[in-house]
Coordinates of C-alpha atoms in Angstrom, one line a residue:
Chain A
M1 CA 32.5 -1.3 9.2
T2 CA 34.2 1.7 7.8
A3 CA 35.1 0.4 4.4
L4 CA 31.6 -0.5 3.4
H5 CA 30.9 2.5 1.3
L6 CA 27.2 2.2 1.0
I7 CA 27.2 5.6 -0.6
P8 CA 30.3 6.0 -2.7
E9 CA 28.7 8.9 -4.5
V10 CA 29.2 11.1 -1.5
A11 CA 32.6 12.4 -2.4
P12 CA 32.3 15.7 -0.6
A13 CA 34.0 18.8 -1.7
L14 CA 34.7 19.6 1.9
A15 CA 37.3 17.6 3.8
P16 CA 35.6 15.2 6.2
V17 CA 35.0 17.0 9.5
A18 CA 35.5 15.1 12.7
G19 CA 33.1 16.8 14.9
P20 CA 29.4 17.5 14.4
V21 CA 28.8 20.2 12.0
V22 CA 26.0 22.4 13.3
G23 CA 24.5 24.7 10.8
P24 CA 23.3 28.2 11.6
V25 CA 20.6 27.6 14.2
V26 CA 17.6 29.9 14.5
G27 CA 14.7 29.3 16.8
P28 CA 13.9 28.7 20.4
G29 CA 16.9 26.5 21.1
A30 CA 19.5 28.8 19.5
D31 CA 21.4 29.3 22.7
V32 CA 22.6 25.7 22.7
A33 CA 24.0 26.0 19.3
A34 CA 27.2 27.6 20.5
A35 CA 29.0 24.4 19.6
V36 CA 29.4 25.5 16.0
T37 CA 32.5 24.1 14.6
P38 CA 33.7 26.1 11.7
D39 CA 36.2 23.4 11.0
A40 CA 36.4 23.6 7.3
G41 CA 39.4 25.4 5.9
P42 CA 39.3 29.1 5.0
A43 CA 39.4 28.3 1.3
A44 CA 36.2 26.3 1.5
R45 CA 33.3 28.3 0.0
P46 CA 30.4 28.9 2.3
A47 CA 28.4 26.0 1.0
P48 CA 24.7 26.3 1.5
P49 CA 23.2 23.9 3.9
A50 CA 22.2 20.5 2.4
L51 CA 18.7 21.2 3.7
S52 CA 17.3 24.3 5.1
L53 CA 13.8 25.0 6.5
R54 CA 12.6 28.5 7.3
G55 CA 9.4 29.2 9.1
V56 CA 7.7 26.1 7.9
R57 CA 4.0 25.9 8.8
K58 CA 1.8 22.9 8.2
E59 CA -1.9 23.3 8.8
Y60 CA -4.5 20.7 8.0
P61 CA -7.8 21.7 6.5
N62 CA -9.5 21.0 9.8
G63 CA -7.4 23.8 11.3
F64 CA -5.0 21.5 13.2
V65 CA -1.5 23.0 13.1
A66 CA 1.0 20.2 12.8
L67 CA 4.1 22.4 12.3
D68 CA 4.5 25.9 13.5
D69 CA 7.4 28.1 12.4
V70 CA 9.9 25.3 12.1
T71 CA 13.3 26.6 11.2
F72 CA 16.6 24.7 11.0
D73 CA 19.5 23.9 8.7
V74 CA 21.1 20.6 8.0
A75 CA 24.7 20.6 6.9
E76 CA 26.1 18.1 4.5
R77 CA 27.0 14.8 6.3
E78 CA 25.1 15.9 9.4
I79 CA 22.8 13.6 11.2
I80 CA 19.9 15.0 13.0
A81 CA 17.7 13.0 15.3
I82 CA 14.2 14.4 15.7
L83 CA 12.6 13.5 19.0
G84 CA 9.3 14.3 20.6
P85 CA 6.1 12.8 21.9
S86 CA 3.6 11.2 19.6
G87 CA 1.7 13.6 17.4
C88 CA 4.2 16.4 17.9
G89 CA 4.7 16.6 14.1
K90 CA 8.0 14.6 13.7
S91 CA 6.7 12.5 10.9
T92 CA 4.8 15.4 9.3
L93 CA 8.1 17.3 9.2
L94 CA 9.8 14.6 7.2
R95 CA 6.8 14.3 4.9
C96 CA 6.8 18.0 4.2
V97 CA 10.5 17.9 3.3
N98 CA 9.9 15.6 0.4
G99 CA 6.6 17.1 -0.6
L100 CA 4.3 14.3 0.5
E101 CA 2.5 17.0 2.5
P102 CA 2.1 20.5 1.1
I103 CA 3.1 23.3 3.5
Q104 CA 1.2 26.5 4.1
A105 CA 4.0 28.9 4.9
G106 CA 7.7 29.0 4.9
T107 CA 10.4 27.7 2.6
I108 CA 12.3 24.5 2.3
A109 CA 15.6 24.6 0.3
L110 CA 17.9 21.9 -0.9
D111 CA 21.5 23.1 -1.4
G112 CA 20.3 26.6 -1.2
A113 CA 17.6 26.2 -3.9
S114 CA 14.0 26.5 -2.8
V115 CA 11.8 23.6 -3.5
T116 CA 8.6 25.2 -2.2
G117 CA 7.7 27.2 -5.2
P118 CA 4.7 26.3 -7.3
G119 CA 6.8 25.0 -10.2
T120 CA 8.7 22.5 -8.1
D121 CA 9.6 19.3 -9.9
W122 CA 8.9 17.0 -6.9
S123 CA 10.0 13.9 -8.9
E124 CA 13.5 15.5 -9.1
V125 CA 13.4 16.6 -5.4
R126 CA 12.4 13.2 -4.2
Q127 CA 15.3 11.6 -6.1
R128 CA 17.6 13.8 -4.1
V129 CA 15.7 13.2 -0.8
G130 CA 15.2 9.5 0.0
M131 CA 12.7 8.4 2.5
V132 CA 12.2 5.2 4.4
F133 CA 8.8 4.5 6.1
Q134 CA 7.8 2.9 9.4
N135 CA 6.0 0.1 7.6
Y136 CA 8.6 -0.5 4.9
E137 CA 6.0 -0.1 2.2
L138 CA 7.8 -2.4 -0.2
F139 CA 5.8 -3.1 -3.4
P140 CA 4.3 -6.6 -2.7
H141 CA 3.9 -7.5 -6.3
L142 CA 7.6 -7.1 -7.1
T143 CA 10.5 -9.1 -6.0
V144 CA 13.2 -7.6 -3.8
L145 CA 15.2 -6.8 -7.0
G146 CA 12.1 -5.5 -8.7
N147 CA 11.5 -3.1 -5.8
L148 CA 15.1 -1.9 -6.0
L149 CA 15.1 -1.4 -9.7
L150 CA 11.8 0.4 -10.2
G151 CA 13.0 3.9 -9.3
P152 CA 16.4 3.6 -11.1
L153 CA 14.9 2.2 -14.3
K154 CA 11.6 4.1 -14.6
V155 CA 12.6 7.4 -13.0
Q156 CA 16.3 7.8 -13.6
K157 CA 16.3 5.7 -16.8
R158 CA 19.5 4.0 -15.8
A159 CA 20.8 0.9 -17.6
K160 CA 19.4 -2.3 -16.2
A161 CA 22.7 -4.1 -16.0
E162 CA 24.3 -1.3 -14.1
A163 CA 21.4 -0.8 -11.7
T164 CA 21.1 -4.6 -11.1
E165 CA 24.8 -4.8 -10.3
R166 CA 24.4 -1.9 -7.9
A167 CA 21.4 -3.4 -6.3
L168 CA 23.1 -6.8 -5.7
E169 CA 26.1 -5.0 -4.3
L170 CA 24.0 -3.0 -1.8
L171 CA 21.9 -6.1 -0.9
A172 CA 25.1 -8.0 -0.1
R173 CA 26.2 -5.2 2.1
V174 CA 23.0 -5.3 4.2
G175 CA 23.4 -9.1 4.4
L176 CA 20.6 -10.0 1.9
A177 CA 22.6 -11.1 -1.1
D178 CA 20.6 -14.3 -1.4
R179 CA 17.1 -12.7 -1.2
A180 CA 17.1 -10.7 -4.4
G181 CA 14.5 -13.0 -6.0
D182 CA 12.2 -13.3 -3.0
Y183 CA 9.0 -11.4 -2.6
P184 CA 8.5 -9.1 0.3
R185 CA 6.1 -11.4 2.0
Q186 CA 8.8 -14.0 2.3
L187 CA 11.0 -11.6 4.4
S188 CA 11.0 -10.8 8.1
G189 CA 10.3 -7.3 9.2
G190 CA 13.9 -6.4 9.7
Q191 CA 14.8 -7.8 6.3
K192 CA 12.0 -5.8 4.7
Q193 CA 13.2 -2.6 6.3
R194 CA 16.8 -3.2 5.1
V195 CA 15.5 -3.7 1.6
A196 CA 13.5 -0.5 2.0
I197 CA 16.7 1.3 3.0
V198 CA 18.5 -0.1 0.0
R199 CA 15.6 0.9 -2.2
A200 CA 16.0 4.5 -1.1
L201 CA 19.8 4.3 -1.5
M202 CA 19.4 3.1 -5.1
M203 CA 18.3 6.6 -6.1
Q204 CA 21.6 8.0 -4.8
P205 CA 19.9 10.6 -2.6
E206 CA 21.7 13.5 -1.0
V207 CA 19.6 13.4 2.1
L208 CA 17.9 10.4 3.7
L209 CA 14.7 10.7 5.8
L210 CA 14.1 7.9 8.2
D211 CA 10.6 7.9 9.6
E212 CA 10.5 5.7 12.7
I213 CA 12.0 2.9 10.7
T214 CA 12.2 0.5 13.7
A215 CA 8.9 1.3 15.3
S216 CA 7.1 -1.8 13.7
L217 CA 9.9 -4.2 14.4
D218 CA 10.4 -6.8 17.0
P219 CA 13.1 -5.9 19.4
E220 CA 15.5 -8.4 18.1
M221 CA 15.2 -7.1 14.6
V222 CA 15.8 -3.5 15.5
R223 CA 19.5 -4.0 15.8
E224 CA 20.1 -5.3 12.3
V225 CA 18.3 -2.3 10.8
L226 CA 20.1 0.3 13.1
D227 CA 23.4 -1.3 12.2
V228 CA 22.7 -0.5 8.6
V229 CA 22.0 3.1 9.5
L230 CA 25.2 3.3 11.5
E231 CA 27.1 2.2 8.5
L232 CA 25.4 4.9 6.4
A233 CA 26.4 7.4 9.0
A234 CA 30.0 6.2 8.9
D235 CA 29.9 6.7 5.1
G236 CA 28.8 10.3 5.6
M237 CA 25.2 10.2 4.6
T238 CA 23.2 13.3 5.5
M239 CA 20.2 12.0 7.5
L240 CA 17.1 13.2 9.3
I241 CA 16.0 10.5 11.7
V242 CA 12.7 10.3 13.5
T243 CA 13.1 7.7 16.2
H244 CA 12.0 6.5 19.6
E245 CA 15.3 4.6 20.1
M246 CA 16.9 7.0 22.5
S247 CA 20.2 5.3 22.9
F248 CA 20.5 5.0 19.1
A249 CA 19.7 8.7 18.7
R250 CA 22.3 9.6 21.2
A251 CA 24.9 7.4 19.5
I252 CA 24.3 8.5 15.9
A253 CA 23.1 12.0 16.0
D254 CA 25.2 15.1 15.6
R255 CA 22.3 17.2 16.8
V256 CA 18.9 16.5 18.4
L257 CA 15.8 18.5 17.6
F258 CA 13.1 18.2 20.2
L259 CA 9.7 18.9 18.8
D260 CA 6.5 19.4 20.8
A261 CA 3.1 20.5 19.5
G262 CA 4.6 21.3 16.1
Q263 CA 7.4 23.6 17.4
I264 CA 11.1 23.1 17.9
V265 CA 11.3 23.4 21.6
E266 CA 15.0 22.6 22.0
Q267 CA 18.0 21.7 19.9
A268 CA 21.3 20.5 21.2
T269 CA 24.0 18.0 20.8
P270 CA 22.9 14.6 22.0
D271 CA 25.2 14.7 25.0
V272 CA 23.7 18.0 26.2
F273 CA 20.2 17.0 25.4
F274 CA 20.2 13.7 27.1
T275 CA 22.1 14.7 30.2
A276 CA 21.0 18.3 30.7
P277 CA 17.9 19.2 28.7
A278 CA 17.2 22.9 28.9
T279 CA 13.4 22.9 28.8
D280 CA 10.9 21.3 31.1
R281 CA 9.1 19.7 28.2
A282 CA 12.2 17.9 27.1
K283 CA 12.8 16.8 30.7
Q284 CA 9.3 15.4 30.9
F285 CA 9.7 13.7 27.6
L286 CA 13.0 12.1 28.6
N287 CA 11.6 11.0 31.9
L288 CA 9.2 8.7 29.9
F289 CA 12.2 6.6 29.0
E290 CA 13.6 6.3 32.5
F291 CA 12.4 3.4 34.6
R292 CA 12.7 4.0 38.3
T293 CA 11.4 2.1 41.2
P294 CA 8.0 3.6 41.9
T295 CA 8.7 5.6 45.0
K296 CA 7.8 9.2 45.4
K297 CA 11.4 10.3 45.3
T298 CA 11.6 12.2 42.0
A299 CA 13.6 15.2 41.0
S300 CA 10.8 17.4 39.7
G301 CA 8.2 16.4 42.2
R302 CA 6.1 15.0 39.5
G303 CA 8.3 12.2 38.2
V304 CA 7.3 9.2 36.3
G305 CA 3.8 8.7 37.6
H306 CA 2.6 12.1 36.4
R307 CA -1.0 11.3 36.7
G308 CA -1.3 14.0 39.3
D309 CA -2.0 11.8 42.3
G310 CA 1.4 11.1 43.7
A311 CA 0.2 9.0 46.5
R312 CA 0.0 5.3 45.9
P313 CA 1.1 4.0 49.3
E314 CA 0.4 0.3 49.2
R315 CA 2.4 -0.2 46.0
Q316 CA 5.3 -2.6 46.3
P317 CA 8.5 -0.6 46.0
R318 CA 10.1 -3.3 43.7
G319 CA 7.0 -4.1 41.7
P320 CA 6.7 -3.6 38.0
T321 CA 6.3 -0.1 36.7
P322 CA 2.6 0.7 36.8
W323 CA 2.0 0.2 33.1
P324 CA -1.1 2.4 32.5
S325 CA 0.8 5.4 33.6
Q326 CA 3.2 5.0 30.8
P327 CA 1.8 6.9 27.9
T328 CA 3.0 6.6 24.3
P329 CA 5.6 6.6 23.0
R330 CA 6.7 3.2 24.1
P331 CA 10.4 2.9 24.8
T332 CA 10.8 -0.2 22.7
A333 CA 14.4 -0.9 23.1
H334 CA 14.4 -0.3 26.8
R335 CA 11.5 -2.5 27.6
P336 CA 12.6 -5.6 29.4
S337 CA 11.8 -8.4 27.0
Chain B
M1 CA -30.1 -53.0 -20.2
P2 CA -33.8 -52.5 -21.2
D3 CA -35.2 -49.1 -21.4
L4 CA -32.6 -47.3 -19.5
G5 CA -33.4 -43.6 -19.6
L6 CA -29.8 -42.8 -20.0
N7 CA -30.1 -44.0 -23.6
V8 CA -32.2 -41.0 -24.5
L9 CA -28.9 -39.1 -24.6
F10 CA -27.6 -41.2 -27.4
E11 CA -30.7 -41.1 -29.6
G12 CA -30.0 -39.3 -32.8
R13 CA -27.8 -36.2 -32.2
N14 CA -29.2 -35.5 -28.7
F15 CA -25.9 -35.3 -26.8
V16 CA -24.3 -33.2 -29.5
R17 CA -27.3 -30.9 -29.4
L18 CA -27.0 -30.5 -25.6
L19 CA -23.3 -29.6 -26.0
G20 CA -24.4 -27.1 -28.7
G21 CA -26.8 -25.6 -26.2
L22 CA -24.1 -25.3 -23.6
W23 CA -21.9 -23.7 -26.1
T24 CA -24.6 -21.0 -26.8
A25 CA -24.8 -20.3 -23.1
L26 CA -21.0 -20.2 -22.7
W27 CA -20.6 -18.0 -25.7
I28 CA -23.0 -15.4 -24.6
A29 CA -21.6 -15.4 -21.1
L30 CA -18.0 -15.1 -22.2
A31 CA -18.7 -12.4 -24.9
A32 CA -20.6 -10.4 -22.3
M33 CA -17.8 -10.9 -19.8
A34 CA -15.2 -9.7 -22.3
A35 CA -17.3 -6.6 -23.0
S36 CA -17.8 -6.1 -19.3
V37 CA -14.1 -6.1 -18.6
V38 CA -13.5 -3.5 -21.4
L39 CA -16.3 -1.3 -20.1
G40 CA -15.9 -2.1 -16.4
L41 CA -12.3 -1.0 -16.1
P42 CA -12.9 2.6 -17.0
M43 CA -16.1 2.6 -15.0
G44 CA -14.2 1.4 -11.9
V45 CA -11.5 4.0 -12.4
L46 CA -14.2 6.7 -12.8
M47 CA -16.0 5.4 -9.6
T48 CA -12.9 6.4 -7.7
S49 CA -13.0 9.9 -9.1
R50 CA -13.5 12.9 -6.9
H51 CA -16.2 14.4 -8.9
R52 CA -19.4 14.0 -6.9
L53 CA -21.7 13.9 -9.9
V54 CA -19.7 11.2 -11.8
K55 CA -19.6 9.1 -8.6
L56 CA -23.3 9.6 -8.0
A57 CA -24.3 8.7 -11.6
L58 CA -22.2 5.5 -11.6
R59 CA -23.3 4.6 -8.1
G60 CA -26.9 5.0 -9.3
Y61 CA -26.3 2.9 -12.3
L62 CA -24.7 0.1 -10.2
E63 CA -27.5 0.1 -7.7
A64 CA -30.2 0.2 -10.4
I65 CA -28.7 -2.9 -12.1
R66 CA -28.2 -4.6 -8.8
V67 CA -31.8 -4.2 -7.5
L68 CA -33.4 -5.4 -10.7
P69 CA -33.5 -9.2 -11.3
Q70 CA -31.7 -10.2 -14.4
L71 CA -34.9 -11.7 -15.7
V72 CA -36.7 -8.4 -15.6
L73 CA -33.8 -6.8 -17.5
L74 CA -34.0 -9.5 -20.1
F75 CA -37.8 -8.9 -20.5
V76 CA -37.3 -5.2 -20.7
F77 CA -34.7 -5.4 -23.4
Y78 CA -36.3 -8.2 -25.4
F79 CA -40.0 -7.3 -25.2
D80 CA -40.4 -3.7 -23.9
L81 CA -37.7 -2.2 -26.1
T82 CA -39.3 -3.6 -29.2
Y83 CA -42.7 -2.4 -28.0
V84 CA -41.5 1.1 -27.3
T85 CA -38.9 1.7 -30.1
G86 CA -39.8 -0.9 -32.6
V87 CA -36.2 -2.2 -32.6
N88 CA -36.4 -5.9 -32.9
L89 CA -33.4 -7.5 -31.1
S90 CA -32.6 -11.2 -31.6
P91 CA -32.9 -12.9 -28.2
E92 CA -29.1 -13.7 -28.3
L93 CA -28.3 -10.0 -28.8
A94 CA -30.7 -8.9 -26.0
A95 CA -29.1 -11.4 -23.7
F96 CA -25.7 -10.2 -24.6
I97 CA -26.7 -6.6 -23.9
V98 CA -28.3 -7.3 -20.6
F99 CA -25.4 -9.5 -19.4
T100 CA -23.0 -6.8 -20.5
L101 CA -24.9 -4.1 -18.6
W102 CA -24.9 -6.2 -15.5
G103 CA -21.3 -7.3 -15.9
T104 CA -20.1 -3.8 -16.4
A105 CA -21.7 -2.7 -13.2
E106 CA -20.3 -5.6 -11.2
M107 CA -16.9 -5.3 -12.8
G108 CA -16.8 -1.6 -12.2
D109 CA -17.5 -2.1 -8.5
L110 CA -14.8 -4.8 -8.4
V111 CA -12.3 -2.5 -10.0
R112 CA -13.3 0.3 -7.7
G113 CA -12.8 -2.0 -4.7
A114 CA -9.4 -3.2 -6.0
I115 CA -8.2 0.3 -6.5
T116 CA -9.3 1.7 -3.2
A117 CA -7.9 -1.4 -1.4
I118 CA -4.4 -0.2 -2.3
P119 CA -3.2 1.6 0.8
L120 CA -2.3 5.3 0.6
H121 CA 1.2 4.4 1.7
Q122 CA 1.9 2.4 -1.4
Y123 CA 1.3 5.6 -3.5
Q124 CA 3.5 7.6 -1.2
S125 CA 6.2 5.0 -1.3
G126 CA 6.1 5.3 -5.1
Y127 CA 6.1 9.1 -5.0
A128 CA 9.0 9.0 -2.5
L129 CA 11.1 7.2 -5.2
G130 CA 10.4 10.1 -7.6
L131 CA 7.8 8.2 -9.6
K132 CA 5.2 10.5 -11.3
P133 CA 1.5 10.0 -10.5
S134 CA 1.0 8.2 -13.9
Q135 CA 4.0 6.0 -13.2
V136 CA 2.7 5.2 -9.7
Q137 CA -0.6 4.1 -11.3
A138 CA 1.1 2.1 -14.0
F139 CA 3.8 0.3 -11.9
V140 CA 2.4 0.2 -8.4
V141 CA -1.4 0.6 -8.3
L142 CA -2.6 -1.2 -11.4
P143 CA -0.4 -4.3 -11.1
Q144 CA -1.6 -4.8 -7.5
S145 CA -5.2 -4.0 -8.4
V146 CA -5.2 -6.5 -11.2
R147 CA -3.9 -9.2 -8.8
R148 CA -6.7 -8.5 -6.4
L149 CA -9.2 -8.2 -9.3
L150 CA -8.5 -11.3 -11.2
P151 CA -9.9 -13.9 -8.9
L152 CA -13.0 -11.8 -8.3
A153 CA -13.5 -11.3 -12.1
V154 CA -13.1 -15.0 -12.7
N155 CA -15.8 -15.6 -10.1
L156 CA -18.1 -13.2 -12.0
V157 CA -17.7 -15.4 -15.1
T158 CA -19.1 -18.4 -13.2
R159 CA -22.0 -16.3 -12.0
M160 CA -22.7 -15.2 -15.6
V161 CA -22.5 -18.7 -17.0
K162 CA -25.0 -19.9 -14.4
T163 CA -27.3 -16.9 -15.0
T164 CA -27.5 -17.8 -18.7
S165 CA -30.1 -20.4 -17.7
L166 CA -32.6 -17.5 -17.6
I167 CA -32.2 -16.6 -21.3
V168 CA -34.3 -19.6 -22.2
L169 CA -37.2 -17.4 -21.2
I170 CA -36.6 -14.9 -24.0
G171 CA -36.3 -17.8 -26.5
V172 CA -32.6 -18.5 -26.7
T173 CA -32.1 -22.2 -27.4
E174 CA -29.4 -22.8 -24.9
V175 CA -28.6 -26.0 -23.0
L176 CA -31.7 -26.0 -20.9
K177 CA -34.0 -25.4 -23.8
V178 CA -32.4 -28.2 -25.8
G179 CA -32.9 -30.4 -22.8
Q180 CA -36.6 -29.6 -22.6
Q181 CA -36.9 -30.3 -26.3
I182 CA -35.3 -33.7 -25.9
I183 CA -37.5 -34.5 -22.9
D184 CA -40.7 -33.6 -24.7
R185 CA -39.7 -35.3 -27.9
N186 CA -39.0 -38.6 -26.0
R187 CA -41.8 -38.4 -23.4
F188 CA -43.3 -41.8 -24.4
Q189 CA -40.2 -43.8 -25.2
Y190 CA -38.3 -42.6 -22.2
P191 CA -40.7 -41.5 -19.5
D192 CA -37.9 -40.8 -17.1
A193 CA -35.9 -38.9 -19.6
A194 CA -36.2 -35.7 -17.5
L195 CA -34.1 -37.3 -14.8
W196 CA -31.2 -38.2 -17.1
V197 CA -31.3 -35.1 -19.2
Y198 CA -31.3 -32.7 -16.2
A199 CA -28.6 -34.8 -14.6
T200 CA -26.5 -34.4 -17.7
I201 CA -27.2 -30.7 -17.8
F202 CA -26.1 -30.5 -14.2
L203 CA -22.9 -32.3 -15.1
L204 CA -22.3 -30.0 -18.1
Y205 CA -22.7 -26.9 -16.0
F206 CA -20.4 -28.4 -13.4
L207 CA -17.8 -29.2 -15.9
A208 CA -18.0 -25.7 -17.4
C209 CA -17.9 -23.8 -14.1
F210 CA -15.8 -26.0 -11.8
P211 CA -12.5 -25.3 -13.6
I212 CA -13.2 -21.6 -13.7
S213 CA -13.9 -21.7 -10.0
R214 CA -10.7 -23.5 -9.3
L215 CA -8.8 -21.1 -11.5
A216 CA -10.2 -18.3 -9.3
Q217 CA -9.0 -20.1 -6.2
T218 CA -5.6 -20.7 -7.6
L219 CA -5.2 -17.1 -8.6
E220 CA -6.3 -16.0 -5.2
R221 CA -3.7 -18.1 -3.5
R222 CA -1.0 -17.2 -6.0
F223 CA -1.5 -13.5 -5.6
A224 CA -2.1 -13.5 -1.9
V225 CA 0.0 -10.7 -0.4

């Protein structure tokens, strides 16, 4: 799994660092960022973060504030999992980073260069920041190969032979070598999403944004997609991952950002976040993914059934979890299926 | 086989004349359709515009054309136009103009529908690859719109062909008119000529429209997403 080299272009100037590289952290969760590992040698220049957000604010015309003073850095080769309840602004955050949503305040910088000015060439930025969507969004009128070649040929003006060779190579590596001539409608959801990942990789991005890429998939297809992402991680791809797959986030992320109501409430390494979250809101959120027998014995006194009325005496202790009390997001991978 | 009404079709050049009439109808319908496609595409694109005034004007045009029966439009352009302006259109030209006005409105609405049916995410997916807005239109939106549009446009052709049966009323000698002439001319030799002539016209319309209709179905299935 190591020698797959899905992204051979990432030949970093820095020596590969073993531990998670946590950039300078500002914001409410700054105290947990003590685990900074200045592991790079003293000769290494202080490279600007691959991606840097400062005080980003996203407000919709109707006055709804989707992101409020969001500030964080992403180091090269770092993988960040963005967690939080539905509607907390996770997806909006990703969409702001590659300009699908304009922001109202703050700056976003790639490799130290701001991309939030009025003269931003978004076409150029988006080539450097790849994005994969929840619903794959392959182009239905093009074959798999056509989907993969559109960007390289029309945007990057690359040679068709070279791009085709690259596309087939990447398809083979995600196990879809024989599907190049198929149309998206002939593929399963998991296959479509793998094609969508390859399509983003074709542009040779520096940063990859994954927006709930397994949320529309059947449980048995989630794995094949996440395996591809794990390979990318092994190859050193810098990634921002919005996901509801908690165990996946814990395994792959160098750092977890917990968003609630448009703000970064907490950021920590996955081990810290999942075992000892610092904030109550993070605890409440993580509790949604825990399934306990429905007794009243909970740590915080509110527990899973947080509807307010703790008393439900005639409930069978071993019965199924009372479904209506489980709000979104659904813990897909943890659901007994 | 005495006095079989069917024989009326083979008197003189009757059958050829019927075919000629059908050709007149088809020719007007197809020419109007071609013009409608040329004019309807920009109209449909404009109908998706954000300018309220543009939208309102085109919407008004579409609704005006839709609420008026084609026959009224034909009379307006053939009789009233001459009466008011003194311009004397040939019935064929008047028919062509009316069918083009109608076709442009319908085509514009179809184009508008096909464009707005492309989900926003398809645009964003294109933008996310670095495509410029014009490239997204050219490589993502238009190809998909055309695929949605083609079966609907082909259906519009059959509707036009059928509606040409009205132009007899402004004096175009199309297939129906030729049929009536044959019936009247042979009223005494072939009293039941009407049955056979109209049956033949029925068959001719069917032969003209059925393949077009099938083509629409095939396209629809072929481009199904």
